[in-house]
XYZ file of C-alpha atoms in Angstrom:
744
model
C 0.000 0.000 0.000
C 1.647 3.184 -1.224
C 0.684 6.663 -2.329
C 3.557 6.822 -4.807
C 1.521 6.236 -8.021
C -1.165 8.655 -6.842
C 1.419 11.343 -6.084
C 3.107 10.834 -9.455
C -0.209 11.167 -11.294
C -1.144 14.301 -9.361
C 2.189 15.921 -10.249
C 1.941 14.861 -13.912
C -1.622 16.165 -14.184
C -0.516 19.471 -12.679
C 2.314 19.736 -15.215
C -0.172 18.990 -18.016
C -2.535 21.727 -16.822
C 0.324 24.246 -16.528
C 1.603 23.361 -20.004
C -1.821 23.776 -21.633
C -2.428 27.042 -19.807
C 0.976 28.293 -20.950
C 0.224 27.242 -24.531
C -3.180 28.920 -24.791
C -2.957 31.708 -22.211
C -0.507 34.469 -21.419
C 0.066 34.928 -17.712
C 2.105 38.096 -18.281
C -0.806 39.848 -19.973
C -3.736 38.326 -18.088
C -4.852 39.015 -14.557
C -3.369 36.774 -11.886
C -6.786 35.802 -10.511
C -7.962 34.720 -13.971
C -4.856 32.590 -14.413
C -5.274 30.937 -11.009
C -9.000 30.274 -11.474
C -8.438 28.731 -14.914
C -5.529 26.638 -13.647
C -7.543 25.277 -10.712
C -10.549 24.523 -12.940
C -8.465 22.677 -15.528
C -6.332 20.930 -12.930
C -9.232 19.578 -10.853
C -11.109 18.455 -13.967
C -8.048 16.571 -15.200
C -7.628 15.023 -11.755
C -11.130 13.522 -11.988
C -10.328 12.094 -15.419
C -6.942 10.566 -14.539
C -7.448 9.573 -10.889
C -10.850 7.911 -11.325
C -9.232 4.787 -12.944
C -7.212 4.294 -9.752
C -10.438 4.493 -7.786
C -11.998 1.862 -10.071
C -9.131 -0.606 -9.596
C -9.176 -0.090 -5.810
C -12.935 -0.681 -5.818
C -12.549 -4.062 -7.502
C -9.918 -4.975 -4.938
C -12.299 -4.122 -2.096
C -15.028 -6.088 -3.858
C -12.729 -9.095 -4.008
C -12.029 -8.842 -0.282
C -15.725 -8.645 0.473
C -16.666 -11.588 -1.752
C -13.905 -13.737 -0.266
C -14.482 -12.799 3.331
C -13.394 -15.727 5.584
C -16.147 -17.890 7.069
C -16.992 -18.599 10.736
C -15.897 -22.188 11.647
C -18.604 -24.451 13.092
C -16.756 -27.790 13.063
C -15.118 -29.611 15.896
C -12.232 -28.095 17.829
C -9.862 -30.459 16.088
C -10.064 -28.411 12.955
C -6.745 -27.176 11.713
C -8.233 -23.840 10.631
C -9.477 -22.176 13.795
C -9.000 -18.654 12.449
C -11.263 -19.065 9.428
C -14.826 -17.817 9.917
C -18.051 -18.414 8.010
C -20.872 -16.063 7.552
C -24.226 -16.856 9.113
C -25.978 -17.852 5.922
C -23.544 -20.691 5.291
C -23.387 -22.114 8.820
C -26.555 -24.208 8.392
C -25.164 -25.841 5.291
C -21.851 -26.571 6.920
C -23.454 -28.359 9.855
C -24.723 -31.160 7.613
C -21.345 -31.758 5.951
C -18.770 -34.271 7.131
C -15.645 -32.987 8.746
C -13.422 -33.662 5.743
C -15.760 -31.736 3.407
C -15.929 -28.859 5.865
C -12.164 -28.691 6.158
C -11.855 -28.741 2.363
C -14.312 -25.861 2.139
C -12.369 -23.921 4.744
C -9.095 -24.472 2.935
C -10.735 -23.422 -0.315
C -12.011 -20.267 1.383
C -8.566 -19.483 2.764
C -7.072 -20.020 -0.655
C -9.634 -17.617 -2.147
C -8.640 -14.966 0.345
C -5.016 -15.152 -0.705
C -5.993 -14.711 -4.380
C -7.089 -11.076 -3.840
C -3.943 -9.397 -5.029
C -3.439 -5.825 -4.017
C -3.292 -3.370 -6.947
C 0.035 -1.800 -7.712
C -1.550 1.643 -7.358
C -3.613 0.936 -4.249
C -3.791 3.794 -1.737
C -5.186 3.925 1.799
C -8.971 3.950 1.939
C -9.272 7.401 3.496
C -7.157 9.279 0.915
C -9.425 9.106 -2.128
C -12.608 10.217 -0.285
C -10.765 13.242 1.083
C -9.379 14.015 -2.362
C -12.809 13.769 -4.003
C -14.308 16.024 -1.330
C -11.859 18.807 -2.144
C -11.888 18.355 -5.919
C -15.628 18.003 -6.432
C -16.902 20.786 -4.196
C -14.173 23.185 -5.297
C -15.137 22.518 -8.906
C -18.810 23.078 -8.131
C -18.140 26.406 -6.428
C -15.968 27.499 -9.340
C -18.360 26.519 -12.109
C -21.595 27.788 -10.524
C -20.497 30.840 -8.532
C -16.995 32.194 -9.019
C -16.234 31.771 -12.735
C -19.581 33.165 -14.036
C -19.083 36.236 -11.857
C -15.513 36.595 -13.105
C -16.611 36.313 -16.742
C -19.175 39.072 -16.344
C -16.730 41.100 -14.252
C -14.063 40.959 -16.986
C -16.483 42.284 -19.625
C -18.203 44.909 -17.451
C -17.651 48.529 -18.421
C -17.861 50.088 -14.961
C -14.850 51.853 -13.514
C -15.082 50.688 -9.888
C -14.946 47.278 -8.269
C -18.408 47.628 -6.733
C -19.840 48.745 -10.051
C -18.359 45.772 -11.878
C -19.647 43.358 -9.225
C -23.116 44.878 -9.423
C -23.168 44.539 -13.205
C -21.893 40.958 -12.981
C -24.610 39.985 -10.490
C -27.323 41.555 -12.642
C -26.105 39.743 -15.759
C -26.046 36.402 -13.931
C -29.398 36.955 -12.219
C -31.286 35.229 -15.041
C -29.102 32.124 -14.850
C -29.117 32.045 -11.083
C -32.889 32.481 -11.152
C -33.288 29.392 -13.325
C -30.996 27.423 -11.004
C -32.949 28.546 -7.954
C -36.218 27.642 -9.665
C -35.067 24.064 -10.310
C -33.691 23.805 -6.794
C -36.974 25.142 -5.351
C -39.036 22.608 -7.275
C -36.861 19.776 -5.981
C -37.033 21.168 -2.454
C -40.845 21.387 -2.524
C -41.070 17.837 -3.858
C -38.982 16.559 -0.964
C -40.923 18.575 1.618
C -44.406 17.400 0.535
C -43.441 13.753 0.110
C -43.780 11.975 3.491
C -41.728 8.993 2.348
C -38.617 11.096 1.898
C -36.426 12.243 4.724
C -35.140 15.775 4.460
C -31.882 16.418 6.299
C -28.411 17.734 5.631
C -27.548 14.756 3.465
C -30.760 15.126 1.478
C -30.008 18.803 0.851
C -26.582 17.896 -0.481
C -28.112 15.289 -2.762
C -30.583 17.867 -4.102
C -27.701 20.166 -5.028
C -25.824 17.333 -6.704
C -29.003 16.217 -8.475
C -29.665 19.632 -9.981
C -26.056 20.039 -11.113
C -25.651 16.556 -12.576
C -29.023 16.579 -14.328
C -28.148 19.776 -16.161
C -24.640 18.472 -16.879
C -25.903 15.108 -18.140
C -28.319 16.862 -20.480
C -25.449 18.823 -22.053
C -23.172 15.776 -22.115
C -25.660 13.682 -24.087
C -26.262 16.441 -26.634
C -22.566 17.083 -27.196
C -21.509 13.446 -27.033
C -24.015 12.454 -29.702
C -22.410 14.939 -32.097
C -18.798 14.231 -31.151
C -18.995 10.428 -31.423
C -19.671 10.793 -35.159
C -17.823 13.997 -35.976
C -14.454 13.129 -34.380
C -13.826 9.973 -36.484
C -15.295 11.638 -39.575
C -13.028 14.695 -39.204
C -9.996 12.389 -39.060
C -11.182 10.665 -42.232
C -11.549 14.038 -43.957
C -8.001 14.947 -42.921
C -6.760 11.991 -44.942
C -8.418 13.499 -48.066
C -6.339 16.543 -48.929
C -8.585 17.853 -51.692
C -11.690 17.766 -49.538
C -9.931 19.435 -46.622
C -8.592 22.200 -48.865
C -12.078 22.972 -50.199
C -13.491 22.939 -46.674
C -10.805 25.297 -45.386
C -11.340 27.634 -48.345
C -15.043 27.670 -47.517
C -14.264 28.604 -43.914
C -11.842 31.305 -45.068
C -14.578 32.964 -47.128
C -17.035 32.890 -44.227
C -14.458 34.061 -41.708
C -13.479 36.988 -43.931
C -17.002 38.380 -43.536
C -16.846 38.045 -39.776
C -13.354 39.554 -39.790
C -14.537 42.571 -41.786
C -17.465 43.086 -39.430
C -15.189 42.994 -36.389
C -12.825 45.492 -38.005
C -15.686 47.850 -38.822
C -17.050 47.557 -35.288
C -13.615 48.305 -33.842
C -13.214 51.263 -36.166
C -16.554 52.734 -35.056
C -15.703 52.257 -31.402
C -12.294 53.904 -31.782
C -13.936 56.855 -33.472
C -16.333 57.220 -30.535
C -13.397 56.982 -28.130
C -11.638 59.783 -30.055
C -14.734 61.967 -29.749
C -15.062 61.239 -26.033
C -11.376 61.975 -25.459
C -11.718 65.330 -27.225
C -14.791 66.190 -25.164
C -13.221 65.314 -21.804
C -10.018 67.295 -21.489
C -7.440 67.305 -18.717
C -8.524 68.201 -15.171
C -12.051 67.002 -15.967
C -13.639 64.745 -13.296
C -14.214 62.041 -15.902
C -10.705 62.207 -17.347
C -9.517 59.129 -15.352
C -12.355 57.170 -16.971
C -11.095 58.212 -20.404
C -7.604 57.073 -19.474
C -9.029 53.714 -18.396
C -10.820 53.358 -21.721
C -7.653 54.246 -23.634
C -5.774 51.446 -21.880
C -8.314 48.958 -23.279
C -7.775 50.152 -26.859
C -5.335 48.351 -29.175
C -1.669 49.037 -28.577
C -1.186 50.370 -32.117
C -3.705 53.198 -31.536
C -2.459 56.251 -29.690
C -5.878 57.562 -28.616
C -5.665 60.590 -30.905
C -6.998 58.945 -34.019
C -3.540 58.021 -35.345
C -1.620 54.802 -35.810
C 1.363 54.785 -33.493
C 4.107 52.204 -33.316
C 4.215 49.111 -35.510
C 1.076 48.605 -37.554
C 1.621 44.911 -38.208
C -1.834 43.823 -37.043
C -3.688 46.823 -38.478
C -5.660 46.260 -41.705
C -4.998 48.691 -44.554
C -8.515 50.086 -44.767
C -8.517 50.709 -40.997
C -5.315 52.719 -41.336
C -6.881 54.875 -44.031
C -10.260 55.266 -42.334
C -8.841 56.129 -38.911
C -6.621 58.797 -40.435
C -9.540 60.154 -42.463
C -11.768 60.265 -39.376
C -9.079 62.076 -37.418
C -8.667 64.606 -40.242
C -12.414 65.214 -40.396
C -12.532 65.675 -36.634
C -9.670 68.165 -36.726
C -11.319 70.050 -39.598
C -14.539 70.395 -37.643
C -16.617 68.198 -39.960
C -17.388 65.876 -37.069
C -18.055 67.457 -33.722
C -16.979 65.753 -30.497
C -19.427 64.328 -27.999
C -21.142 66.762 -25.698
C -20.794 66.262 -21.945
C -20.591 62.465 -21.644
C -21.952 60.966 -18.439
C -20.483 58.216 -16.313
C -23.046 55.708 -17.615
C -22.318 56.590 -21.231
C -18.592 56.192 -20.611
C -19.237 52.824 -18.922
C -21.200 51.687 -21.973
C -18.400 52.922 -24.223
C -15.843 51.038 -22.140
C -17.870 47.843 -22.471
C -18.116 48.335 -26.233
C -14.353 48.805 -26.435
C -13.723 45.597 -24.474
C -16.125 43.608 -26.646
C -14.866 45.078 -29.947
C -11.193 44.532 -29.109
C -11.919 40.981 -27.979
C -13.857 40.127 -31.141
C -11.209 41.711 -33.344
C -8.440 39.800 -31.583
C -10.357 36.533 -31.863
C -11.084 36.907 -35.578
C -7.499 37.935 -36.307
C -6.186 34.816 -34.531
C -8.654 32.602 -36.345
C -7.784 34.206 -39.661
C -4.049 33.713 -39.183
C -4.386 30.067 -38.146
C -6.883 29.310 -40.913
C -4.751 30.919 -43.620
C -1.694 29.010 -42.401
C -3.669 25.773 -42.554
C -4.928 26.549 -46.065
C -1.433 27.375 -47.348
C -0.122 24.168 -45.796
C -2.872 22.127 -47.472
C -2.097 23.740 -50.823
C 1.552 22.802 -50.381
C 0.592 19.223 -49.572
C -1.608 19.013 -52.658
C 1.191 20.303 -54.891
C 3.880 18.102 -53.343
C 1.720 14.970 -53.521
C 1.985 15.099 -57.321
C 5.736 15.768 -57.465
C 8.178 13.029 -58.406
C 11.329 14.316 -56.698
C 10.082 13.220 -53.225
C 11.130 16.523 -51.649
C 8.639 18.650 -49.759
C 8.684 22.279 -50.886
C 7.059 25.023 -48.817
C 5.547 28.200 -50.155
C 6.870 29.909 -47.027
C 9.668 28.117 -45.248
C 8.878 27.648 -41.532
C 11.449 28.534 -38.916
C 13.237 25.461 -37.545
C 16.377 24.996 -35.535
C 19.453 23.231 -36.850
C 18.700 19.918 -35.131
C 15.171 19.692 -36.567
C 16.422 20.590 -40.037
C 19.046 17.859 -39.848
C 16.571 15.190 -38.770
C 13.358 16.351 -40.432
C 14.756 16.720 -43.935
C 12.582 17.629 -46.970
C 12.654 13.993 -48.060
C 11.501 12.718 -44.663
C 8.845 15.424 -44.551
C 7.548 14.435 -47.990
C 7.196 10.755 -47.105
C 5.553 11.593 -43.788
C 3.034 14.144 -45.030
C 2.262 12.693 -48.451
C 2.387 8.959 -47.744
C 2.444 7.956 -44.077
C 0.274 10.618 -42.455
C -2.860 10.007 -44.614
C -2.635 6.287 -43.881
C -2.304 6.973 -40.149
C -5.421 9.137 -40.284
C -7.367 6.355 -41.992
C -6.246 3.723 -39.491
C -7.045 6.027 -36.581
C -10.448 6.724 -38.111
C -11.296 3.015 -38.175
C -10.139 2.552 -34.566
C -12.105 5.526 -33.241
C -15.175 4.591 -35.280
C -15.194 1.135 -33.655
C -14.656 2.779 -30.277
C -17.619 5.076 -30.930
C -19.815 2.110 -31.868
C -18.889 0.408 -28.603
C -19.798 3.576 -26.701
C -23.185 3.864 -28.412
C -24.003 0.187 -27.827
C -23.009 0.403 -24.169
C -25.021 3.603 -23.659
C -28.110 1.871 -24.989
C -27.720 -1.387 -23.053
C -25.916 -0.511 -19.806
C -29.181 -0.594 -17.789
C -29.651 -4.289 -18.663
C -28.339 -6.336 -15.713
C -28.865 -9.944 -16.825
C -27.252 -10.710 -19.193
C -24.647 -7.946 -19.133
C -24.750 -6.352 -22.586
C -22.471 -3.373 -21.942
C -19.183 -4.260 -23.617
C -17.117 -2.008 -21.383
C -18.606 -3.706 -18.326
C -17.605 -7.048 -19.813
C -14.044 -5.844 -20.492
C -13.610 -4.448 -16.989
C -15.111 -7.505 -15.276
C -12.914 -9.842 -17.323
C -9.797 -7.920 -16.305
C -10.947 -7.859 -12.664
C -11.524 -11.614 -12.737
C -7.851 -12.121 -13.540
C -6.762 -9.371 -11.113
C -5.224 -7.377 -13.958
C -5.586 -3.980 -12.302
C -3.280 -2.232 -14.731
C -5.529 -3.295 -17.612
C -8.543 -1.972 -15.691
C -6.880 1.401 -15.293
C -5.825 1.569 -18.948
C -9.313 0.715 -20.239
C -10.921 3.189 -17.851
C -8.511 5.992 -18.710
C -8.866 5.506 -22.479
C -12.655 5.356 -22.272
C -12.955 8.503 -20.145
C -10.448 10.339 -22.359
C -12.402 9.438 -25.512
C -15.692 10.516 -23.946
C -14.153 13.836 -22.893
C -12.591 14.365 -26.331
C -15.905 13.863 -28.128
C -17.752 16.088 -25.662
C -15.308 18.989 -25.590
C -14.741 18.792 -29.360
C -18.394 19.720 -29.794
C -18.130 22.647 -27.382
C -15.568 24.468 -29.527
C -16.823 23.191 -32.893
C -20.424 24.421 -32.959
C -20.757 27.863 -34.558
C -23.023 29.155 -31.772
C -20.223 28.707 -29.268
C -17.469 29.930 -31.607
C -17.322 33.179 -29.656
C -15.292 31.274 -27.076
C -12.153 30.284 -28.908
C -9.010 28.598 -27.614
C -6.134 29.867 -29.763
C -2.587 28.524 -29.286
C 0.591 30.601 -29.071
C -0.738 32.590 -26.058
C -3.576 34.170 -28.068
C -6.608 33.116 -25.976
C -8.364 35.936 -24.158
C -9.426 35.832 -20.520
C -13.106 35.347 -21.297
C -12.487 32.184 -23.336
C -10.147 30.743 -20.709
C -12.741 31.219 -17.975
C -15.469 29.766 -20.176
C -13.429 26.649 -20.901
C -12.690 26.171 -17.190
C -16.377 26.556 -16.334
C -17.402 23.932 -18.897
C -14.738 21.484 -17.768
C -15.896 21.699 -14.150
C -19.557 21.468 -15.142
C -19.399 18.558 -17.583
C -16.663 16.312 -16.165
C -18.493 15.030 -13.022
C -21.686 13.848 -14.813
C -19.567 12.424 -17.617
C -17.627 10.307 -15.122
C -20.858 9.204 -13.442
C -22.099 8.086 -16.832
C -18.878 6.104 -17.299
C -19.370 4.343 -13.956
C -22.827 3.358 -15.137
C -21.347 1.944 -18.366
C -19.025 -0.396 -16.462
C -21.744 -1.354 -13.891
C -20.081 0.203 -10.869
C -23.220 2.101 -9.867
C -25.389 0.005 -7.546
C -28.477 2.022 -8.411
C -28.071 1.106 -12.069
C -27.400 -2.592 -11.485
C -29.755 -2.838 -8.441
C -27.070 -4.888 -6.703
C -26.914 -3.891 -3.040
C -23.858 -6.109 -2.434
C -21.811 -4.095 -4.894
C -18.891 -2.120 -3.476
C -18.972 1.362 -4.942
C -16.178 3.748 -5.752
C -15.124 6.491 -3.393
C -16.162 8.971 -6.077
C -19.747 7.683 -6.001
C -19.824 7.736 -2.221
C -18.940 11.436 -2.244
C -21.341 12.410 -5.018
C -24.061 10.119 -3.744
C -27.029 8.784 -5.687
C -29.931 10.789 -6.919
C -32.397 8.825 -4.802
C -34.335 11.828 -3.583
C -36.349 12.060 -6.801
C -37.149 8.693 -8.288
C -38.177 10.048 -11.679
C -34.634 11.381 -12.129
C -32.704 8.489 -10.585
C -34.757 5.729 -12.235
C -35.822 7.481 -15.415
C -33.853 10.420 -16.739
C -30.347 9.349 -15.739
C -30.798 5.838 -17.140
C -32.923 6.214 -20.257
C -32.023 9.694 -21.469
C -28.497 8.602 -22.583
C -30.258 6.348 -25.099
C -31.029 9.538 -27.056
C -27.404 9.398 -28.212
C -28.514 6.985 -30.952
C -30.848 9.582 -32.470
C -28.265 12.334 -32.196
C -25.587 10.179 -33.810
C -27.916 9.288 -36.685
C -28.814 12.955 -37.238
C -25.136 13.922 -37.210
C -24.169 11.130 -39.600
C -26.826 12.280 -42.102
C -25.871 15.972 -41.664
C -29.450 16.881 -40.829
C -28.396 19.904 -38.801
C -26.236 21.363 -41.581
C -28.903 20.727 -44.179
C -31.574 22.440 -42.080
C -29.345 25.466 -41.499
C -28.499 25.573 -45.203
C -32.213 25.496 -46.025
C -32.869 28.374 -43.609
C -30.192 30.545 -45.241
C -27.209 29.875 -42.978
C -24.584 28.734 -45.444
C -23.021 25.395 -44.567
C -20.450 23.263 -46.352
C -22.538 20.917 -48.484
C -20.545 18.747 -50.878
C -22.177 19.278 -54.277
C -23.944 22.607 -54.119
C -23.653 25.674 -56.348
C -23.675 28.170 -53.489
C -21.062 26.151 -51.623
C -18.841 26.068 -54.700
C -19.141 29.834 -55.122
C -18.052 30.383 -51.528
C -15.141 27.963 -52.037
C -14.034 29.927 -55.120
C -14.236 33.146 -53.135
C -12.093 31.643 -50.408
C -9.557 30.513 -52.997
C -9.215 34.070 -54.312
C -8.833 35.431 -50.800
C -6.030 32.951 -50.169
C -4.265 34.010 -53.361
C -4.412 37.615 -52.226
C -3.133 36.706 -48.768
C -0.253 34.696 -50.246
C 0.749 37.612 -52.470
C 0.690 39.929 -49.481
C 2.879 37.566 -47.457
C 5.230 37.108 -50.384
C 5.680 40.870 -50.722
C 6.357 41.155 -47.003
C 8.878 38.328 -47.134
C 10.623 39.792 -50.173
C 10.724 43.201 -48.544
C 12.284 41.759 -45.408
C 14.788 39.775 -47.450
C 15.816 42.856 -49.414
C 16.190 44.861 -46.228
C 18.370 42.210 -44.609
C 20.410 41.764 -47.763
C 20.959 45.498 -48.097
C 21.973 45.846 -44.464
C 24.367 42.905 -44.621
C 25.991 44.187 -47.816
C 26.251 47.723 -46.515
C 27.758 46.402 -43.296
C 30.369 44.407 -45.185
C 31.198 47.405 -47.342
C 31.622 49.621 -44.277
C 33.817 47.182 -42.325
C 35.970 46.510 -45.382
C 36.916 50.166 -45.728
C 35.395 50.400 -49.229
C 32.610 52.824 -48.429
C 32.385 55.771 -50.801
C 30.151 58.804 -51.023
C 29.616 58.422 -54.749
C 26.819 56.270 -56.017
C 28.949 54.420 -58.553
C 31.546 53.228 -56.025
C 28.814 52.144 -53.580
C 27.040 50.154 -56.295
C 30.314 48.498 -57.325
C 31.028 47.558 -53.735
C 27.565 46.052 -53.183
C 27.901 43.980 -56.343
C 30.983 42.241 -55.001
C 29.050 39.525 -53.167
C 30.330 35.975 -52.646
C 29.619 33.836 -55.701
C 28.146 30.981 -53.622
C 25.670 33.230 -51.807
C 22.083 31.993 -52.282
C 20.320 34.489 -50.046
C 20.314 37.269 -52.643
C 16.824 38.202 -53.688
C 17.855 40.884 -56.186
C 21.164 42.121 -57.639
C 22.487 45.664 -57.767
C 24.494 46.327 -60.895
C 27.130 49.010 -61.273
C 25.725 52.359 -62.325
C 27.194 55.447 -63.873
C 28.146 58.536 -61.958
C 25.014 60.327 -63.121
C 22.760 57.888 -61.344
C 22.238 58.140 -57.623
C 21.352 55.390 -55.197
C 17.607 56.013 -55.266
C 17.438 55.780 -59.060
C 19.268 52.478 -58.981
C 16.973 51.078 -56.292
C 13.896 52.179 -58.232
C 14.990 49.958 -61.088
C 15.229 46.931 -58.800
C 11.830 47.402 -57.114
C 9.024 45.277 -58.535
C 6.458 47.274 -60.567
C 3.232 48.241 -58.811
C -0.123 47.302 -60.265
C -2.230 50.320 -59.420
C -5.503 48.661 -60.437
C -4.860 45.082 -59.330
C -4.030 43.237 -56.142
C -1.094 45.579 -55.389
C -3.398 48.564 -55.044
C -2.866 48.709 -51.284
C 0.761 49.764 -51.863
C -0.468 52.551 -54.118
C -2.981 53.585 -51.463
C -0.242 53.670 -48.846
C 1.895 55.720 -51.232
C -0.888 58.267 -51.720
C -1.752 58.454 -48.040
C -0.677 61.918 -46.841
C -0.118 62.987 -43.255
C -2.897 65.478 -42.350
C -1.777 69.007 -41.663
C -2.716 70.784 -38.470
C -3.808 73.941 -40.239
C -6.720 73.204 -42.596
C -6.258 76.497 -44.460
C -2.630 75.982 -45.472
C -2.894 72.230 -45.707
C -2.820 71.994 -49.514
C -0.016 74.543 -49.805
C 2.133 72.723 -47.272
C 1.491 69.380 -48.940
C 2.478 70.789 -52.323
C 5.506 72.499 -50.834
C 6.723 69.333 -49.120
C 6.251 67.303 -52.281
C 8.103 69.854 -54.363
C 10.927 70.069 -51.861
C 11.241 66.308 -51.777
C 11.411 66.070 -55.539
C 14.015 68.831 -55.759
C 16.241 67.325 -53.124
C 16.137 63.956 -54.806
C 14.482 62.270 -51.806
C 11.619 59.922 -52.597
C 8.235 60.332 -51.014
C 7.899 58.438 -47.756
C 6.404 55.032 -48.330
C 8.278 53.820 -51.392
C 11.545 52.906 -49.694
C 10.153 51.704 -46.383
C 11.533 48.240 -47.168
C 15.096 49.464 -47.809
């Protein structure tokens, strides 16, 4: 008996939770309380998933000890087994047996006792109940009280702590009212029923009943979708052409949502500019304006201008924000008049929501475009005969990865091995899903036992293979959780909450994911215990030893219609949900109602796919220009640095061009070449020849727009004169207009 395996699992689960939180969240940017609440929610949910198999194996060990309890001896004192005892029910049978048969039975009983091998991961009996007490009730408090308040608090626009708490309580009043209504109905039912005893234990069971009933309802709905969609998505990933069309479809739909979020952010920033101009320094509401400005994007300076790097700023937003600022300075748009504290609070809430939506859509757009470009590369490389994988944009890899993961190895893996692995994994998970559906439909049948997972677990327990019990339990719970949580972040209605890797997930989405994990994991694990027949109120076996997890959560015996009806027969609805998902009934209904969905052979779907393909071409050209610009800048800097350190720097343009041309002959990093020029040509003229031509009417129009974008003058009267004067002076001095040589 040791707590070593339990301690190792607890530490490993904690490391897993910290790693995932580090991957999706950013503890430097997020509030410490949000990080701690999300970490505790994820950690305790993972503990239930990974520690419950240990509880199952320990339960079968205790069941073995109970079934092989030594008997009370009733034979003569000459028996050689005085320490063996029989139970009362068998004493009457033993009295009629001869002494030799009784002794044989006693020896057989003693031998049975020694066959109960202790599991390798067995822990003392009091540890798991204490652990489940802390984990379960902490999770319940987080998911029903703390995290919903924190979610509303993070999106509230008030400027004080009390104001944010008040807004959070008002927003959650509707949900809390529904919870209290269900709890009140259950409480009245218990009070008016004379057969039920209402005490502290009954009150706890009512709370658990209300929580698990709501959780089981969500679990069944999401599990029915995930059991079909998870294997099918893996099968689609093995078909590169289908996946590329699907991703192009999603790119076209996401571009609309991205444009809407950019327009909403632009409108909000314009309102913030007006409010900032209305509330000057030394105004009582000026601290509120400063608070609002801190919530704005980092590339916006609060004065209607783009400050700092504009890497994440769309082109049309750069133009429109500058135009709005010019109109405001010219007096065409008047600032807001005397904003109130409530209006500023509403504006602050709009800023928080707009920035969050813009950040989410930008992250989704970047990841989706990267996936689409990768799929296009796979489709092109699958048809090549040189067996070398060629990227449109070479990813950054260290020297060790480049030496091991060569282009040849990458080609064989992505074009040959990986699709086959997806197909094999699809078959395995599809069979697993069929076993889950069959067991969900038949787990209430006690004789004969039709639940396949119950048969697997009982067979392993019969041979005292506790490690196999833990492996089967862990894999089953992990698959159930994967199918359930896949649905949570797959359905479009819940797409507002998005987990983005590379530290791009916002606080609201992190809290939402922690709330769902704490709310859905306990009923999901209870459903698993019913599948393997470790719930005595499912099997109706009162001699069954139950898990410590069930003893803490209790049984929903207070209301018979829930314990005997809903919790047993409602999971059978998974069959209908799986059939509807397999036939794509939901997508077809939404498509019929006007919500465009990806339907295989459909004219509207094909038009959206074509639109997404054009958007990807434009995005690839934009990235290619950025990459070429960066390469030219680095090449120019490296060549100029070599020329300076070599003592060959000259003030004349001809000598500088000759120096830059003297590059190593084996250099492959050169994107363009600078040829020697005559003395009449300066550096700018030579560089103009090497710059790619600009299509003013085509896809390169944004460069032309950036070239024509002029910095607004402070004085509206002399604005045109100053602009003309600056342009003339620039042309006379030989300096190009700002914007052309930004990449040099």
